[in-house]
C-alpha positions as CSV (number, residue, x, y, z in Angstrom):
1,M,-123.2,-97.9,104.1
2,Y,-123.6,-99.5,107.5
3,D,-125.8,-102.3,108.7
4,I,-127.7,-100.9,111.7
5,K,-127.6,-104.3,113.3
6,W,-123.8,-104.2,113.3
7,I,-123.9,-100.7,114.8
8,R,-126.3,-101.9,117.5
9,E,-123.9,-104.7,118.4
10,N,-120.7,-102.6,117.9
11,A,-121.7,-99.1,119.0
12,E,-118.4,-98.3,120.7
13,V,-116.3,-99.5,117.7
14,F,-118.5,-97.5,115.3
15,D,-118.2,-94.3,117.4
16,K,-114.4,-94.8,117.7
17,G,-114.1,-95.0,113.9
18,R,-116.0,-91.7,113.6
19,E,-113.8,-90.2,116.2
20,R,-110.7,-91.1,114.1
21,R,-112.3,-89.1,111.2
22,G,-112.8,-86.2,113.5
23,L,-116.5,-86.8,113.7
24,A,-118.8,-86.8,116.7
25,P,-120.3,-90.1,118.1
26,M,-123.5,-91.0,116.4
27,S,-124.5,-94.5,117.5
28,A,-127.1,-93.2,120.0
29,E,-128.8,-91.1,117.4
30,L,-128.9,-93.9,114.9
31,L,-130.2,-96.5,117.4
32,A,-133.0,-94.0,118.4
33,L,-133.9,-93.8,114.7
34,D,-133.9,-97.6,114.5
35,D,-136.1,-97.8,117.6
36,A,-138.5,-95.4,115.9
37,R,-138.5,-97.5,112.8
38,R,-139.1,-100.7,114.7
39,A,-141.9,-99.0,116.6
40,A,-143.6,-97.8,113.4
41,I,-143.3,-101.3,111.9
42,A,-144.7,-102.9,115.0
43,E,-147.6,-100.4,115.2
44,L,-148.6,-101.2,111.6
45,Q,-148.2,-104.9,112.2
46,K,-150.3,-104.6,115.3
47,A,-153.1,-102.8,113.4
48,Q,-153.0,-105.4,110.7
49,E,-153.3,-108.2,113.1
50,R,-156.1,-106.5,114.9
51,R,-157.9,-105.9,111.6
52,N,-157.6,-109.5,110.6
53,A,-158.8,-110.7,114.1
54,A,-161.7,-108.3,114.2
55,S,-162.8,-109.4,110.7
56,K,-163.0,-113.0,111.9
57,E,-164.8,-111.9,115.1
58,I,-167.4,-110.1,112.9
59,G,-168.3,-113.4,111.2
60,A,-168.5,-115.2,114.6
61,A,-170.8,-112.5,116.1
62,M,-173.1,-112.5,113.0
63,K,-173.3,-116.3,113.2
64,A,-174.2,-116.0,116.9
65,G,-176.8,-113.4,116.2
66,D,-175.0,-110.7,118.2
67,T,-175.6,-107.8,115.9
68,T,-174.6,-105.2,118.4
69,R,-171.1,-106.7,118.8
70,A,-170.9,-107.2,115.0
71,E,-171.6,-103.5,114.4
72,A,-169.1,-102.4,117.0
73,L,-166.4,-104.6,115.4
74,K,-167.3,-103.2,112.0
75,A,-166.8,-99.7,113.3
76,E,-163.4,-100.8,114.8
77,V,-162.3,-102.2,111.4
78,A,-163.5,-99.0,109.6
79,Q,-161.4,-96.9,112.1
80,I,-158.3,-99.1,111.5
81,K,-158.9,-98.7,107.7
82,D,-159.1,-94.9,108.2
83,N,-155.9,-94.8,110.2
84,W,-154.1,-97.2,107.8
85,P,-152.6,-94.5,105.4
86,A,-151.2,-92.6,108.4
87,L,-149.6,-95.7,109.8
88,E,-148.1,-96.6,106.5
89,Q,-146.7,-93.1,106.1
90,A,-145.2,-93.2,109.6
91,E,-143.5,-96.5,108.7
92,R,-142.1,-95.0,105.4
93,D,-140.9,-91.9,107.1
94,A,-139.2,-93.8,109.9
95,I,-137.4,-96.1,107.4
96,A,-136.4,-93.2,105.2
97,S,-135.0,-91.2,108.2
98,L,-132.8,-94.1,109.2
99,E,-131.7,-94.8,105.7
100,N,-130.9,-91.2,105.0
101,A,-128.8,-91.0,108.2
102,L,-126.9,-94.2,107.4
103,S,-126.3,-93.1,103.8
104,S,-124.6,-89.9,105.0
105,I,-122.0,-91.6,107.2
106,P,-118.4,-92.1,105.8
107,N,-116.6,-95.4,105.9
108,T,-114.6,-96.4,108.9
109,P,-110.8,-96.1,108.4
110,L,-108.7,-99.3,108.8
111,D,-106.4,-99.4,111.8
112,S,-103.3,-99.0,109.5
113,V,-104.5,-95.5,108.4
114,P,-102.6,-92.7,110.1
115,E,-104.6,-90.2,112.1
116,G,-104.6,-86.6,111.0
117,K,-106.7,-83.6,110.1
118,D,-105.6,-82.8,106.5
119,E,-103.2,-83.5,103.7
120,S,-100.3,-82.2,105.8
121,D,-100.7,-85.3,108.0
122,N,-100.4,-87.8,105.1
123,V,-97.5,-90.1,105.3
124,E,-95.0,-90.8,102.5
125,V,-94.2,-94.5,102.2
126,F,-92.2,-94.7,99.0
127,R,-90.5,-92.5,96.4
128,W,-89.4,-93.4,92.9
129,G,-87.1,-91.6,90.4
130,T,-85.0,-88.5,90.7
131,P,-86.4,-85.2,89.6
132,R,-84.5,-83.9,86.5
133,A,-82.0,-81.1,87.0
134,F,-82.7,-78.4,84.5
135,D,-80.2,-76.0,83.1
136,F,-83.0,-73.5,82.4
137,T,-86.1,-72.4,84.4
138,P,-88.7,-75.1,83.7
139,K,-92.2,-73.8,82.6
140,E,-95.6,-75.0,83.7
141,H,-97.5,-77.2,81.3
142,F,-99.9,-74.5,80.1
143,E,-97.0,-72.2,79.2
144,I,-95.4,-75.1,77.2
145,G,-98.7,-76.1,75.5
146,E,-99.6,-72.5,74.5
147,G,-96.1,-71.8,73.4
148,L,-96.2,-74.8,71.1
149,G,-99.5,-73.5,69.7
150,F,-101.4,-76.7,70.4
151,M,-103.1,-75.9,73.8
152,D,-106.0,-73.4,73.6
153,F,-107.8,-72.3,76.8
154,E,-109.2,-69.1,75.3
155,T,-111.2,-70.8,72.6
156,A,-112.4,-73.5,75.1
157,A,-113.7,-70.7,77.3
158,K,-115.7,-69.3,74.4
159,L,-117.2,-72.7,73.8
160,S,-117.8,-73.9,77.3
161,G,-116.5,-71.5,79.9
162,A,-113.7,-71.9,82.5
163,R,-111.9,-75.1,83.3
164,F,-112.0,-76.5,79.7
165,V,-109.2,-76.9,77.1
166,V,-108.9,-77.5,73.4
167,N,-105.8,-79.6,72.6
168,K,-104.8,-79.8,69.0
169,G,-102.4,-81.6,66.7
170,P,-99.6,-83.6,68.4
171,L,-101.0,-82.7,71.9
172,A,-104.4,-84.2,71.1
173,R,-102.5,-87.2,69.8
174,L,-100.3,-87.3,72.9
175,E,-103.4,-87.4,75.2
176,R,-104.9,-90.3,73.1
177,A,-101.5,-92.1,73.1
178,L,-101.3,-91.9,76.9
179,A,-104.7,-93.4,77.3
180,Q,-104.0,-96.2,74.8
181,F,-100.7,-97.0,76.4
182,M,-102.3,-97.2,79.9
183,L,-105.1,-99.5,78.7
184,D,-102.7,-101.8,76.8
185,L,-100.5,-102.0,79.9
186,H,-103.4,-102.8,82.2
187,T,-105.1,-105.3,79.9
188,G,-101.9,-106.9,78.5
189,E,-99.7,-107.1,81.6
190,H,-101.9,-106.6,84.6
191,G,-104.9,-108.8,83.7
192,Y,-107.7,-106.2,83.7
193,M,-110.6,-106.6,81.4
194,E,-111.3,-103.5,79.3
195,V,-114.9,-102.2,79.5
196,N,-116.6,-99.4,77.6
197,P,-119.3,-98.3,80.0
198,P,-122.0,-95.6,79.7
199,L,-121.1,-92.1,80.5
200,L,-124.6,-91.3,81.8
201,V,-125.9,-93.1,84.8
202,R,-129.0,-93.0,87.0
203,D,-129.2,-91.9,90.6
204,D,-129.1,-95.5,91.9
205,A,-125.7,-96.0,90.3
206,M,-124.4,-92.8,91.9
207,F,-125.8,-93.8,95.2
208,G,-124.2,-97.2,95.0
209,T,-120.7,-95.8,94.8
210,A,-121.5,-93.1,97.4
211,Q,-121.4,-90.0,95.1
212,L,-125.0,-89.5,96.3
213,P,-126.3,-88.0,98.4
214,K,-123.3,-86.2,99.8
215,F,-121.6,-85.0,96.6
216,E,-124.7,-84.0,94.6
217,E,-123.4,-80.5,94.1
218,D,-120.2,-81.7,92.6
219,Q,-121.9,-83.5,89.7
220,F,-123.1,-82.4,86.2
221,W,-126.7,-83.5,85.4
222,A,-128.4,-84.2,82.1
223,L,-132.2,-84.1,81.7
224,Q,-133.8,-86.5,79.3
225,G,-135.3,-85.0,76.1
226,D,-137.4,-81.9,75.7
227,L,-139.3,-81.9,79.0
228,L,-141.3,-78.8,78.3
229,Q,-143.6,-77.9,75.4
230,F,-143.6,-74.2,74.4
231,P,-145.8,-72.1,72.0
232,T,-144.0,-71.6,68.7
233,N,-143.9,-67.8,69.2
234,I,-142.1,-67.9,72.6
235,S,-138.8,-65.9,72.6
236,D,-135.5,-67.7,73.1
237,A,-134.9,-65.7,76.3
238,D,-138.2,-66.8,77.8
239,R,-137.7,-70.4,76.7
240,F,-134.2,-70.5,78.3
241,E,-135.5,-68.9,81.6
242,A,-138.4,-71.5,81.7
243,Q,-136.2,-74.4,81.0
244,A,-133.7,-73.3,83.7
245,A,-136.4,-73.0,86.3
246,Y,-137.9,-76.3,85.3
247,A,-134.5,-78.0,85.4
248,G,-134.0,-76.8,89.0
249,R,-137.3,-78.2,90.0
250,I,-136.5,-81.5,88.3
251,G,-133.4,-81.9,90.4
252,R,-135.3,-81.4,93.6
253,I,-138.2,-83.8,92.9
254,R,-136.0,-86.5,91.3
255,K,-137.7,-86.8,87.9
256,E,-135.8,-88.7,85.2
257,R,-132.3,-87.4,85.1
258,Y,-128.8,-88.7,84.4
259,S,-125.4,-87.9,85.9
260,L,-122.4,-87.5,83.7
261,I,-120.0,-89.8,85.4
262,P,-117.4,-88.2,87.7
263,T,-115.3,-91.3,87.2
264,A,-115.6,-94.7,85.5
265,E,-115.6,-96.1,89.0
266,V,-119.4,-95.5,89.0
267,P,-120.4,-97.6,86.1
268,L,-117.7,-100.3,86.5
269,T,-118.4,-100.9,90.2
270,N,-122.2,-100.9,89.5
271,L,-121.8,-103.7,86.9
272,V,-122.2,-106.1,89.9
273,R,-125.1,-104.3,91.6
274,E,-128.0,-106.5,92.7
275,S,-126.0,-109.6,91.8
276,I,-124.7,-112.7,93.6
277,L,-121.3,-113.7,92.1
278,D,-119.6,-117.0,92.2
279,E,-116.5,-116.5,94.4
280,S,-114.4,-118.6,92.0
281,Q,-114.7,-115.7,89.6
282,L,-113.1,-113.3,92.0
283,P,-111.1,-111.1,92.0
284,M,-112.9,-109.4,89.1
285,R,-110.6,-106.8,87.6
286,M,-111.9,-104.1,85.1
287,T,-110.4,-101.1,83.4
288,A,-111.9,-98.3,81.3
289,G,-110.7,-95.2,79.6
290,T,-113.5,-92.5,79.7
291,Y,-114.2,-88.9,79.9
292,C,-115.1,-87.8,83.4
293,F,-117.1,-84.7,84.4
294,R,-116.9,-82.9,87.7
295,A,-118.4,-79.5,88.7
296,E,-115.6,-79.0,91.2
297,A,-118.1,-77.2,93.5
298,G,-115.8,-77.5,96.4
299,A,-112.7,-76.4,94.6
300,A,-113.3,-72.7,93.9
301,G,-110.1,-70.8,93.3
302,K,-107.9,-73.9,93.1
303,D,-105.8,-74.6,90.0
304,T,-107.7,-72.1,87.9
305,R,-105.1,-72.1,85.2
306,G,-104.2,-75.1,83.1
307,M,-105.3,-78.8,83.0
308,I,-104.8,-79.8,86.7
309,R,-108.5,-79.3,87.7
310,Q,-111.0,-79.3,84.9
311,H,-114.7,-79.9,84.4
312,Q,-114.1,-82.5,81.7
313,F,-111.0,-84.8,81.7
314,Y,-109.9,-88.2,80.5
315,K,-109.0,-90.9,83.0
316,V,-108.1,-94.6,82.9
317,E,-109.8,-96.3,85.9
318,L,-109.1,-99.5,87.6
319,V,-111.9,-101.4,89.6
320,S,-111.6,-104.7,91.4
321,I,-114.4,-106.8,93.0
322,T,-113.0,-109.3,95.6
323,T,-113.8,-111.4,98.6
324,P,-113.2,-109.9,102.0
325,E,-110.1,-112.0,102.3
326,Q,-108.5,-110.7,99.1
327,S,-109.2,-107.0,99.3
328,L,-106.1,-105.7,101.2
329,E,-103.7,-107.7,99.0
330,E,-105.6,-106.4,96.0
331,H,-105.2,-102.9,97.2
332,E,-101.4,-103.2,97.2
333,R,-101.6,-104.9,93.7
334,M,-103.8,-102.2,92.2
335,T,-101.6,-99.4,93.5
336,G,-98.6,-101.2,92.0
337,C,-100.3,-101.3,88.6
338,A,-100.8,-97.6,88.7
339,E,-97.1,-97.1,89.7
340,K,-96.0,-99.1,86.7
341,V,-97.6,-96.5,84.4
342,L,-95.5,-93.7,85.9
343,Q,-92.3,-95.9,86.0
344,A,-92.7,-96.8,82.3
345,L,-93.1,-93.1,81.4
346,G,-90.0,-92.2,83.5
347,L,-92.0,-89.8,85.7
348,P,-90.7,-89.3,89.3
349,Y,-93.4,-89.8,91.9
350,R,-94.0,-90.5,95.5
351,K,-96.6,-92.8,97.2
352,V,-98.4,-91.5,100.3
353,V,-101.1,-93.1,102.5
354,L,-103.8,-90.6,103.3
355,C,-104.6,-89.8,106.9
356,T,-108.1,-90.1,108.4
357,G,-108.9,-86.5,107.8
358,D,-108.0,-86.5,104.1
359,M,-109.3,-89.8,102.9
360,G,-112.4,-90.1,100.8
361,F,-116.0,-90.7,102.0
362,A,-116.2,-94.4,100.8
363,S,-112.7,-95.4,101.5
364,Q,-111.2,-97.6,104.3
365,K,-107.7,-96.8,103.1
366,T,-106.2,-94.8,100.2
367,Y,-102.8,-94.5,98.6
368,D,-102.2,-91.4,96.5
369,L,-99.5,-91.3,93.9
370,E,-98.1,-87.8,93.4
371,V,-96.1,-87.1,90.3
372,W,-93.2,-84.5,90.2
373,L,-94.1,-81.3,88.3
374,P,-90.9,-79.3,87.8
375,G,-92.9,-76.3,86.5
376,Q,-94.6,-76.1,89.9
377,G,-91.6,-77.5,91.8
378,K,-93.8,-79.9,93.8
379,Y,-95.5,-83.3,93.7
380,R,-99.1,-83.3,92.7
381,E,-101.7,-86.1,92.8
382,I,-102.1,-88.2,89.7
383,S,-103.7,-91.3,91.1
384,S,-105.8,-92.4,94.2
385,C,-106.2,-96.1,94.9
386,S,-108.8,-97.0,97.6
387,V,-110.1,-100.1,99.2
388,C,-113.7,-99.7,100.3
389,G,-114.5,-103.0,102.1
390,D,-118.2,-103.8,101.8
391,F,-119.3,-100.1,102.1
392,Q,-120.3,-99.8,98.4
393,A,-121.5,-103.4,98.1
394,R,-124.1,-102.8,100.8
395,R,-125.4,-99.8,98.9
396,M,-125.5,-101.8,95.7
397,N,-126.6,-105.1,97.2
398,A,-123.6,-106.8,95.5
399,R,-122.8,-110.2,97.0
400,S,-120.9,-113.4,96.3
401,R,-121.5,-117.0,97.2
402,G,-118.7,-119.2,98.4
403,P,-118.3,-122.9,98.8
404,D,-120.6,-122.9,101.8
405,G,-123.4,-121.6,99.6
406,K,-124.1,-118.6,101.8
407,P,-124.2,-115.1,100.2
408,R,-122.1,-112.3,101.6
409,F,-121.2,-108.8,100.5
410,V,-118.2,-108.4,98.2
411,H,-115.4,-105.9,98.7
412,T,-114.8,-103.2,96.1
413,L,-111.7,-101.2,95.2
414,N,-111.0,-98.4,92.7
415,G,-108.0,-96.5,91.5
416,S,-106.8,-94.2,88.8
417,G,-104.5,-95.9,86.4
418,V,-103.9,-93.0,85.9
419,A,-105.5,-89.6,85.2
420,V,-104.6,-89.0,81.5
421,G,-104.7,-85.2,81.6
422,R,-102.5,-85.0,84.6
423,A,-100.1,-87.5,83.0
424,M,-99.9,-85.2,79.9
425,V,-99.1,-82.3,82.3
426,A,-96.3,-84.4,83.8
427,V,-94.9,-85.4,80.4
428,L,-94.9,-81.8,79.1
429,E,-93.2,-80.5,82.2
430,N,-90.7,-83.3,82.8
431,Y,-89.7,-83.7,79.1
432,Q,-89.6,-80.0,78.1
433,Q,-86.6,-78.6,76.4
434,A,-84.9,-75.2,76.5
435,D,-86.2,-74.4,73.0
436,G,-89.8,-75.0,74.0
437,S,-90.1,-78.4,72.4
438,V,-91.0,-81.6,74.3
439,T,-89.3,-85.0,73.9
440,V,-91.8,-87.9,73.6
441,P,-91.1,-90.6,76.2
442,A,-89.9,-93.8,74.6
443,A,-92.9,-95.8,75.8
444,L,-95.3,-93.5,73.9
445,Q,-93.4,-93.2,70.6
446,P,-95.1,-96.3,69.1
447,Y,-98.5,-94.6,69.8
448,M,-97.3,-91.4,68.3
449,G,-96.5,-92.8,64.9
450,G,-92.8,-92.8,65.8
451,L,-92.8,-89.1,66.6
452,T,-89.9,-88.4,69.1
453,R,-90.3,-84.6,69.6
454,I,-93.2,-82.2,69.7
455,A,-92.2,-78.7,68.4
456,R,-94.0,-75.6,67.3
457,S,-95.1,-75.7,63.6
458,A,-93.0,-73.4,61.4
């Protein structure tokens, strides 16, 4: 989120940053909203000052015996009092208009981010590993998992609908093994502190990391408790219809609700909201393995089969809180930590820097790691690592205090370290065998009870 004072002082720089994202200039519109806000505040302050002055003048007029003037002043004070609610509302509306506009603006890309319109303009900067040469036609992960009898999309659809899966037996264990391996690597070798955060968060937390207001339709929402009381004789159909209608109304009027986290970035980053940290404690590095939930509202028709794009998935997240001076170096370090996961698993991947047209809303710069999937014959994203500057910190009011004692906004970073479901997809496809079995990577065998091969049960 931007500081309107900075925009006023750097309007040309701000508009140029928007232009790099393919967006129209906006500084004039924002400054006009700020002028309206200032005018509304000044009008309220002027009325308050006049009310206070008139009240004193009433006393002086009464003391001088000038009842005519005293009555005129009383009438003036009464008129100010009558106008007061409208002035306060005008101030609130002007402030809200500016804040709503500011909250909808994406972060400005760093100068090192390549310009472009979409993913075709992303730039590859590194490639690791050589894709395996198969002496048979490799299958996609869902063909492998269903062939083994341990991956069940049909039953998941009966339980929850599309974009869910039930993994069983050794595949359920493989998913757990991957998460445990990643957490052990990040805490043991990379110095991250493991955190077990809530999976339900309030709107303020979602706003802090910029999922709100822009991505509200991509979230799953939970309402607290039984918000409606019904007669005991109401039918189930009528009850469901009433609850559905009420739930929609709740979402619009912002009653108590919770978001199921789309990523552990949300609770981890918000751990420092409304805080002033000692800069000697930075960088602060945290990791969490959690289920994540996304409605994928903007992904209709994409990856409808398999585990690539699901409503519920497991991911190991990395979050860093740094000083402004540390953040770019930390970005390279964080991306390297995610790369170590893929290297340890022996999964070929490439590293790309996202162009201005493909990068995320809160990001200043993003690296994507794309793992090789032989069943698809292409590289697919398995991790995104982003530096956000002070964009999220301003929304959360997260600051630090350095040796000079002055508070300043921290910088935040987040990255997947990595997406567990997609890592399992990559393991199944890269380690598949001609007979339908899957070899367990050496790094995971200790987490699989020594199991070296996953095969269909007899």
